[in-house]
Amino acid sequence: MVNRSLEKRYEALKQKEELYLVKVASLTQQYEQLDENSAMDDLALSLGYNREGEKVFYFQEPDVEYSENTVYKDDLPQIYHGMSLSLIFLISLAICFVCSILILVLFRHKSNDESDVYRGDNYHEDYDF
C-alpha cells in the first residue's frame, strides 16, 4: 500500500520534472534568439510593446470601398413573409391528433391479435391435465 502511493507520487514528480525541463529548453532557445535585434522586436511586438516614436494603427473596419451598385439587405425584396402563430399552432395540433389516432389504431389492432392467444377462462384447452 505504501509502496504504491510512493510509486504514484514518484511518477507525478517525474512528469513535473520533464515538464520543467521542456520549459527550460524553450526559454533557453528564446534567450539564444534574443541576440538578434529582429527577434527582440518580434518578442516585444507579441507582448504589445512598440518602439519610441512609432505610431500604432488600429484598424476597426476593413478597407472596403462602397460603390453605388452595392446591394444591401434592406434593398432585397421580401419573398417569404412567414405564417401566423395561430396557423402554426393549428398545423402542429392536427399533426399530433393524426399521430395519436394512428397510435391508438395500431395498439388496438395489436391487442386484437393477442386476443386469439388468450381465450378467457378456457385457456387451459391446449393442455392435457
Coordinates of N, CA, C and O in Angstrom, one line a residue:
M1 N 0.8 -1.2 0.0 CA 0.0 0.0 0.0 C 0.9 1.3 0.0 O 0.6 2.2 -0.8
V2 N 1.9 1.3 0.9 CA 2.8 2.4 1.0 C 3.6 2.5 -0.3 O 3.8 3.6 -0.8
N3 N 4.0 1.4 -0.8 CA 4.9 1.4 -2.0 C 4.1 2.0 -3.2 O 4.7 2.7 -4.0
R4 N 2.8 1.6 -3.3 CA 2.0 2.1 -4.4 C 1.9 3.6 -4.4 O 2.0 4.3 -5.4
S5 N 1.6 4.1 -3.2 CA 1.4 5.6 -3.1 C 2.7 6.3 -3.3 O 2.7 7.4 -4.0
L6 N 3.8 5.7 -2.9 CA 5.1 6.3 -3.1 C 5.4 6.3 -4.6 O 6.0 7.2 -5.2
E7 N 5.1 5.2 -5.2 CA 5.3 5.0 -6.7 C 4.5 6.0 -7.5 O 5.0 6.6 -8.4
K8 N 3.2 6.2 -7.1 CA 2.4 7.2 -7.8 C 3.0 8.6 -7.6 O 3.0 9.4 -8.6
R9 N 3.4 8.9 -6.4 CA 4.0 10.3 -6.1 C 5.3 10.4 -6.9 O 5.5 11.5 -7.5
Y10 N 6.1 9.4 -7.0 CA 7.3 9.4 -7.8 C 7.0 9.7 -9.3 O 7.7 10.5 -9.9
E11 N 6.0 9.0 -9.8 CA 5.7 9.2 -11.2 C 5.2 10.6 -11.5 O 5.5 11.3 -12.5
A12 N 4.4 11.2 -10.6 CA 3.9 12.6 -10.7 C 5.1 13.6 -10.7 O 5.1 14.5 -11.5
L13 N 6.0 13.4 -9.8 CA 7.1 14.2 -9.7 C 8.0 14.1 -10.9 O 8.6 15.1 -11.4
K14 N 8.1 12.9 -11.4 CA 8.9 12.7 -12.7 C 8.3 13.4 -13.8 O 9.0 14.0 -14.7
Q15 N 7.0 13.4 -13.9 CA 6.3 14.1 -15.0 C 6.5 15.6 -14.9 O 6.7 16.3 -15.9
K16 N 6.4 16.1 -13.7 CA 6.6 17.6 -13.4 C 8.0 18.0 -13.8 O 8.3 19.0 -14.4
E17 N 9.0 17.1 -13.5 CA 10.4 17.4 -13.9 C 10.6 17.4 -15.4 O 11.2 18.3 -15.9
E18 N 9.9 16.5 -16.1 CA 10.0 16.5 -17.6 C 9.4 17.8 -18.1 O 9.9 18.4 -19.1
L19 N 8.3 18.2 -17.5 CA 7.6 19.4 -18.0 C 8.5 20.6 -17.8 O 8.7 21.5 -18.6
Y20 N 9.2 20.7 -16.6 CA 10.1 21.8 -16.3 C 11.3 21.8 -17.3 O 11.8 22.9 -17.7
L21 N 11.8 20.6 -17.6 CA 12.9 20.5 -18.5 C 12.5 21.1 -19.9 O 13.3 21.7 -20.5
V22 N 11.3 20.8 -20.3 CA 10.9 21.3 -21.6 C 10.7 22.8 -21.6 O 11.1 23.5 -22.5
K23 N 10.2 23.3 -20.5 CA 10.1 24.8 -20.3 C 11.4 25.4 -20.3 O 11.6 26.5 -21.0
V24 N 12.4 24.8 -19.6 CA 13.8 25.4 -19.6 C 14.4 25.4 -21.0 O 15.0 26.4 -21.4
A25 N 14.2 24.3 -21.7 CA 14.7 24.2 -23.1 C 14.1 25.3 -24.0 O 14.8 25.9 -24.8
S26 N 12.8 25.5 -23.8 CA 12.1 26.5 -24.6 C 12.6 27.9 -24.3 O 12.9 28.7 -25.2
L27 N 12.8 28.2 -23.0 CA 13.3 29.5 -22.6 C 14.7 29.7 -23.0 O 15.1 30.8 -23.4
T28 N 15.5 28.7 -23.0 CA 16.9 28.8 -23.4 C 17.0 29.1 -24.9 O 17.8 29.9 -25.4
Q29 N 16.1 28.4 -25.7 CA 16.0 28.7 -27.1 C 15.6 30.1 -27.4 O 16.2 30.8 -28.2
Q30 N 14.6 30.6 -26.7 CA 14.2 32.0 -26.8 C 15.3 33.0 -26.4 O 15.6 34.0 -27.1
Y31 N 16.1 32.7 -25.4 CA 17.2 33.5 -25.0 C 18.3 33.6 -26.0 O 18.9 34.6 -26.3
E32 N 18.6 32.4 -26.6 CA 19.6 32.4 -27.7 C 19.2 33.2 -28.9 O 20.0 33.8 -29.6
Q33 N 17.9 33.3 -29.2 CA 17.4 34.0 -30.3 C 17.3 35.5 -30.1 O 17.2 36.3 -31.0
L34 N 17.4 35.9 -28.8 CA 17.2 37.3 -28.4 C 18.5 38.1 -28.8 O 18.5 39.3 -28.7
D35 N 19.6 37.4 -29.2 CA 20.8 38.1 -29.6 C 20.5 39.0 -30.8 O 21.1 40.0 -31.0
E36 N 19.6 38.5 -31.7 CA 19.3 39.3 -32.9 C 18.3 40.4 -32.6 O 17.4 40.2 -31.8
N37 N 18.4 41.5 -33.2 CA 17.5 42.6 -33.0 C 16.1 42.3 -33.5 O 15.1 42.7 -32.8
S38 N 16.0 41.6 -34.6 CA 14.7 41.4 -35.1 C 13.9 40.4 -34.2 O 12.7 40.6 -34.0
A39 N 14.6 39.5 -33.6 CA 13.9 38.6 -32.6 C 13.4 39.4 -31.4 O 12.3 39.1 -30.9
M40 N 14.2 40.3 -31.0 CA 13.8 41.1 -29.8 C 12.6 42.0 -30.2 O 11.7 42.1 -29.4
D41 N 12.6 42.5 -31.4 CA 11.4 43.3 -31.9 C 10.2 42.5 -32.0 O 9.1 42.9 -31.6
D42 N 10.3 41.3 -32.5 CA 9.2 40.4 -32.6 C 8.6 40.0 -31.3 O 7.4 40.0 -31.1
L43 N 9.5 39.7 -30.3 CA 9.0 39.4 -29.0 C 8.3 40.6 -28.3 O 7.3 40.4 -27.7
A44 N 8.9 41.8 -28.5 CA 8.3 43.0 -27.9 C 6.9 43.2 -28.5 O 6.0 43.6 -27.8
L45 N 6.8 43.0 -29.8 CA 5.6 43.3 -30.5 C 4.5 42.3 -30.1 O 3.3 42.6 -29.9
S46 N 4.9 41.0 -29.9 CA 4.0 40.0 -29.5 C 3.5 40.3 -28.0 O 2.4 39.9 -27.7
L47 N 4.3 40.9 -27.2 CA 3.9 41.3 -25.9 C 3.1 42.6 -25.8 O 2.7 43.0 -24.8
G48 N 3.0 43.3 -27.0 CA 2.2 44.5 -27.0 C 3.0 45.8 -26.9 O 2.5 46.9 -26.7
Y49 N 4.4 45.7 -27.0 CA 5.2 46.9 -26.9 C 5.5 47.4 -28.3 O 5.5 46.7 -29.3
N50 N 5.8 48.7 -28.3 CA 6.3 49.3 -29.6 C 7.5 50.2 -29.3 O 7.7 50.6 -28.1
R51 N 8.2 50.6 -30.3 CA 9.4 51.5 -30.1 C 8.9 52.9 -29.9 O 7.8 53.3 -30.3
E52 N 9.8 53.6 -29.3 CA 9.5 55.0 -29.0 C 9.4 55.8 -30.3 O 10.3 55.6 -31.2
G53 N 8.4 56.5 -30.5 CA 8.2 57.3 -31.7 C 7.4 56.6 -32.8 O 7.0 57.2 -33.8
E54 N 7.2 55.3 -32.6 CA 6.4 54.6 -33.6 C 4.9 54.9 -33.4 O 4.4 55.1 -32.2
K55 N 4.2 55.0 -34.4 CA 2.7 55.2 -34.3 C 2.0 53.9 -34.5 O 2.2 53.2 -35.5
V56 N 1.1 53.6 -33.6 CA 0.3 52.4 -33.6 C -1.0 52.7 -34.3 O -1.7 53.6 -33.9
F57 N -1.3 51.9 -35.3 CA -2.6 52.0 -36.0 C -3.5 50.9 -35.6 O -3.1 49.7 -35.5
Y58 N -4.8 51.3 -35.3 CA -5.8 50.3 -35.0 C -6.8 50.3 -36.1 O -7.4 51.3 -36.4
F59 N -7.0 49.1 -36.7 CA -8.0 49.0 -37.8 C -9.3 48.4 -37.3 O -9.2 47.2 -36.9
Q60 N -10.3 49.1 -37.3 CA -11.6 48.6 -36.8 C -12.4 48.1 -38.0 O -13.2 47.1 -37.8
E61 N -12.4 48.6 -39.1 CA -13.2 48.2 -40.3 C -12.2 47.8 -41.4 O -11.2 48.4 -41.6
P62 N -12.6 46.8 -42.2 CA -11.7 46.5 -43.3 C -11.8 47.6 -44.4 O -12.7 48.4 -44.5
D63 N -10.7 47.7 -45.1 CA -10.6 48.7 -46.2 C -11.4 48.3 -47.4 O -10.9 47.6 -48.3
V64 N -12.7 48.7 -47.4 CA -13.6 48.3 -48.5 C -14.2 49.6 -49.0 O -14.7 50.4 -48.3
E65 N -14.2 49.7 -50.3 CA -14.8 50.9 -51.0 C -16.2 50.5 -51.3 O -16.4 49.5 -52.0
Y66 N -17.2 51.3 -50.9 CA -18.6 51.1 -51.2 C -18.9 51.8 -52.5 O -18.6 53.0 -52.7
S67 N -19.5 51.1 -53.4 CA -20.0 51.7 -54.7 C -21.5 51.9 -54.7 O -22.2 51.3 -53.8
E68 N -22.0 52.5 -55.7 CA -23.4 52.7 -55.8 C -24.2 51.5 -56.1 O -25.4 51.3 -55.9
N69 N -23.4 50.5 -56.7 CA -24.0 49.2 -57.2 C -24.1 48.2 -56.0 O -24.6 47.1 -56.3
T70 N -23.7 48.5 -54.9 CA -23.7 47.6 -53.7 C -25.1 47.4 -53.3 O -25.9 48.3 -53.1
V71 N -25.5 46.1 -53.2 CA -26.8 45.7 -52.8 C -26.8 45.4 -51.3 O -26.0 44.6 -50.8
Y72 N -27.7 46.1 -50.5 CA -27.8 45.9 -49.1 C -29.0 45.0 -48.8 O -29.9 44.8 -49.6
K73 N -29.0 44.5 -47.6 CA -30.0 43.5 -47.2 C -31.4 44.2 -47.2 O -32.4 43.6 -47.5
D74 N -31.4 45.5 -46.8 CA -32.7 46.2 -46.7 C -33.3 46.4 -48.1 O -34.5 46.6 -48.3
D75 N -32.5 46.4 -49.2 CA -32.9 46.7 -50.5 C -33.5 45.4 -51.2 O -34.2 45.5 -52.2
L76 N -33.3 44.2 -50.6 CA -33.8 43.0 -51.2 C -35.3 42.8 -51.0 O -35.7 43.2 -49.9
P77 N -36.0 42.3 -51.9 CA -37.4 42.1 -51.7 C -37.7 41.0 -50.8 O -37.0 40.0 -50.7
Q78 N -38.7 41.1 -50.0 CA -39.1 40.0 -49.1 C -40.0 39.0 -49.8 O -41.1 39.4 -50.3
I79 N -39.5 37.8 -50.0 CA -40.2 36.8 -50.7 C -41.1 36.0 -49.8 O -42.3 35.8 -50.1
Y80 N -40.6 35.6 -48.7 CA -41.4 34.8 -47.8 C -41.7 35.6 -46.5 O -40.8 36.1 -45.8
H81 N -42.9 35.8 -46.2 CA -43.3 36.6 -45.1 C -43.6 35.8 -43.8 O -43.7 36.3 -42.8
G82 N -43.7 34.4 -43.9 CA -43.9 33.6 -42.8 C -45.4 33.3 -42.6 O -46.2 33.8 -43.3
M83 N -45.6 32.5 -41.6 CA -47.0 32.1 -41.2 C -47.3 32.7 -39.8 O -46.5 32.9 -39.0
S84 N -48.6 32.9 -39.6 CA -49.0 33.4 -38.3 C -48.9 32.3 -37.3 O -48.9 31.1 -37.5
L85 N -48.8 32.8 -36.0 CA -48.6 31.8 -34.9 C -49.7 30.9 -34.7 O -49.6 29.7 -34.4
S86 N -50.9 31.4 -35.0 CA -52.1 30.6 -34.8 C -52.2 29.5 -35.9 O -52.6 28.4 -35.6
L87 N -51.8 29.8 -37.1 CA -51.7 28.8 -38.1 C -50.7 27.7 -37.8 O -51.0 26.5 -38.0
I88 N -49.6 28.1 -37.3 CA -48.6 27.1 -36.9 C -49.1 26.2 -35.8 O -48.9 25.0 -35.8
F89 N -49.8 26.8 -34.9 CA -50.4 26.0 -33.8 C -51.4 25.0 -34.3 O -51.4 23.9 -33.8
L90 N -52.3 25.5 -35.2 CA -53.3 24.6 -35.7 C -52.7 23.4 -36.5 O -53.1 22.3 -36.4
I91 N -51.6 23.7 -37.3 CA -51.0 22.6 -38.0 C -50.3 21.6 -37.1 O -50.5 20.4 -37.3
S92 N -49.6 22.1 -36.1 CA -49.0 21.2 -35.1 C -50.0 20.4 -34.3 O -49.9 19.2 -34.1
L93 N -51.2 21.0 -34.0 CA -52.2 20.3 -33.3 C -52.8 19.2 -34.2 O -53.1 18.1 -33.7
A94 N -53.0 19.5 -35.5 CA -53.5 18.5 -36.4 C -52.6 17.3 -36.6 O -53.0 16.1 -36.6
I95 N -51.3 17.6 -36.6 CA -50.3 16.5 -36.7 C -50.3 15.7 -35.5 O -50.3 14.4 -35.6
C96 N -50.4 16.3 -34.3 CA -50.4 15.5 -33.1 C -51.7 14.6 -33.0 O -51.7 13.5 -32.6
F97 N -52.8 15.2 -33.5 CA -54.1 14.4 -33.5 C -54.0 13.2 -34.4 O -54.4 12.1 -34.0
V98 N -53.4 13.4 -35.6 CA -53.3 12.3 -36.5 C -52.4 11.2 -36.0 O -52.6 10.0 -36.1
C99 N -51.3 11.6 -35.4 CA -50.3 10.7 -34.8 C -51.0 9.9 -33.6 O -50.8 8.7 -33.5
S100 N -51.7 10.6 -32.8 CA -52.3 9.9 -31.7 C -53.4 8.9 -32.2 O -53.5 7.8 -31.6
I101 N -54.2 9.2 -33.2 CA -55.1 8.3 -33.8 C -54.4 7.1 -34.4 O -54.9 5.9 -34.2
L102 N -53.3 7.3 -35.0 CA -52.6 6.2 -35.7 C -52.0 5.3 -34.6 O -52.1 4.1 -34.7
I103 N -51.5 5.8 -33.5 CA -51.0 5.0 -32.4 C -52.1 4.2 -31.8 O -52.0 3.0 -31.5
L104 N -53.3 4.8 -31.6 CA -54.4 4.1 -31.0 C -54.9 2.9 -31.9 O -55.1 1.8 -31.4
V105 N -54.9 3.2 -33.2 CA -55.3 2.1 -34.1 C -54.3 1.0 -34.1 O -54.7 -0.2 -34.1
L106 N -53.1 1.3 -34.1 CA -52.0 0.3 -34.1 C -52.1 -0.6 -32.8 O -52.0 -1.8 -32.9
F107 N -52.3 0.0 -31.7 CA -52.3 -0.7 -30.4 C -53.6 -1.5 -30.3 O -53.6 -2.6 -29.8
R108 N -54.7 -1.0 -30.8 CA -56.0 -1.8 -30.8 C -55.8 -3.0 -31.7 O -56.3 -4.1 -31.4
H109 N -55.2 -2.8 -32.9 CA -55.0 -3.9 -33.8 C -54.1 -5.0 -33.2 O -54.4 -6.2 -33.3
K110 N -53.1 -4.5 -32.5 CA -52.2 -5.5 -31.8 C -52.9 -6.2 -30.7 O -52.7 -7.4 -30.5
S111 N -53.7 -5.6 -29.9 CA -54.4 -6.2 -28.8 C -55.4 -7.2 -29.4 O -55.7 -8.2 -28.8
N112 N -56.0 -7.0 -30.6 CA -57.0 -7.9 -31.2 C -56.2 -9.2 -31.6 O -56.7 -10.3 -31.5
D113 N -55.0 -9.1 -32.1 CA -54.2 -10.2 -32.4 C -53.8 -11.1 -31.2 O -53.8 -12.3 -31.3
E114 N -53.6 -10.5 -30.1 CA -53.3 -11.2 -28.9 C -54.5 -11.8 -28.3 O -54.4 -12.8 -27.5
S115 N -55.7 -11.4 -28.6 CA -56.9 -12.0 -28.0 C -57.1 -13.4 -28.5 O -57.8 -14.2 -27.9
D116 N -56.5 -13.8 -29.7 CA -56.6 -15.1 -30.2 C -55.8 -16.1 -29.3 O -56.2 -17.2 -29.1
V117 N -54.7 -15.6 -28.7 CA -53.9 -16.5 -27.8 C -54.6 -16.7 -26.5 O -54.6 -17.8 -25.9
Y118 N -55.1 -15.6 -25.9 CA -55.8 -15.7 -24.6 C -57.3 -15.8 -24.9 O -57.9 -14.9 -25.4
R119 N -57.9 -16.9 -24.5 CA -59.3 -17.2 -24.8 C -60.2 -17.1 -23.5 O -61.1 -17.9 -23.4
G120 N -59.9 -16.2 -22.7 CA -60.7 -16.0 -21.5 C -60.5 -17.1 -20.5 O -59.3 -17.5 -20.2
D121 N -61.5 -17.7 -19.9 CA -61.4 -18.7 -18.9 C -61.0 -20.1 -19.5 O -60.6 -21.0 -18.7
N122 N -61.2 -20.3 -20.7 CA -60.9 -21.6 -21.3 C -59.5 -21.6 -22.0 O -59.3 -22.3 -22.9
Y123 N -58.5 -21.0 -21.4 CA -57.2 -21.0 -21.9 C -56.4 -22.3 -21.6 O -55.4 -22.5 -22.1
H124 N -57.0 -23.2 -20.8 CA -56.4 -24.5 -20.5 C -56.7 -25.5 -21.5 O -56.2 -26.6 -21.4
E125 N -57.5 -25.2 -22.6 CA -57.8 -26.2 -23.5 C -56.7 -26.8 -24.3 O -56.7 -28.0 -24.7
D126 N -55.6 -26.1 -24.4 CA -54.5 -26.6 -25.2 C -53.6 -27.6 -24.4 O -52.8 -28.3 -25.0
Y127 N -53.8 -27.7 -23.1 CA -53.0 -28.5 -22.3 C -53.8 -29.7 -21.8 O -55.0 -29.6 -21.5
D128 N -53.1 -30.8 -21.6 CA -53.7 -32.0 -21.0 C -53.4 -32.1 -19.5 O -52.3 -32.0 -19.2
F129 N -54.4 -32.3 -18.8 CA -54.2 -32.4 -17.3 C -54.5 -33.7 -16.8 O -55.4 -34.4 -17.2

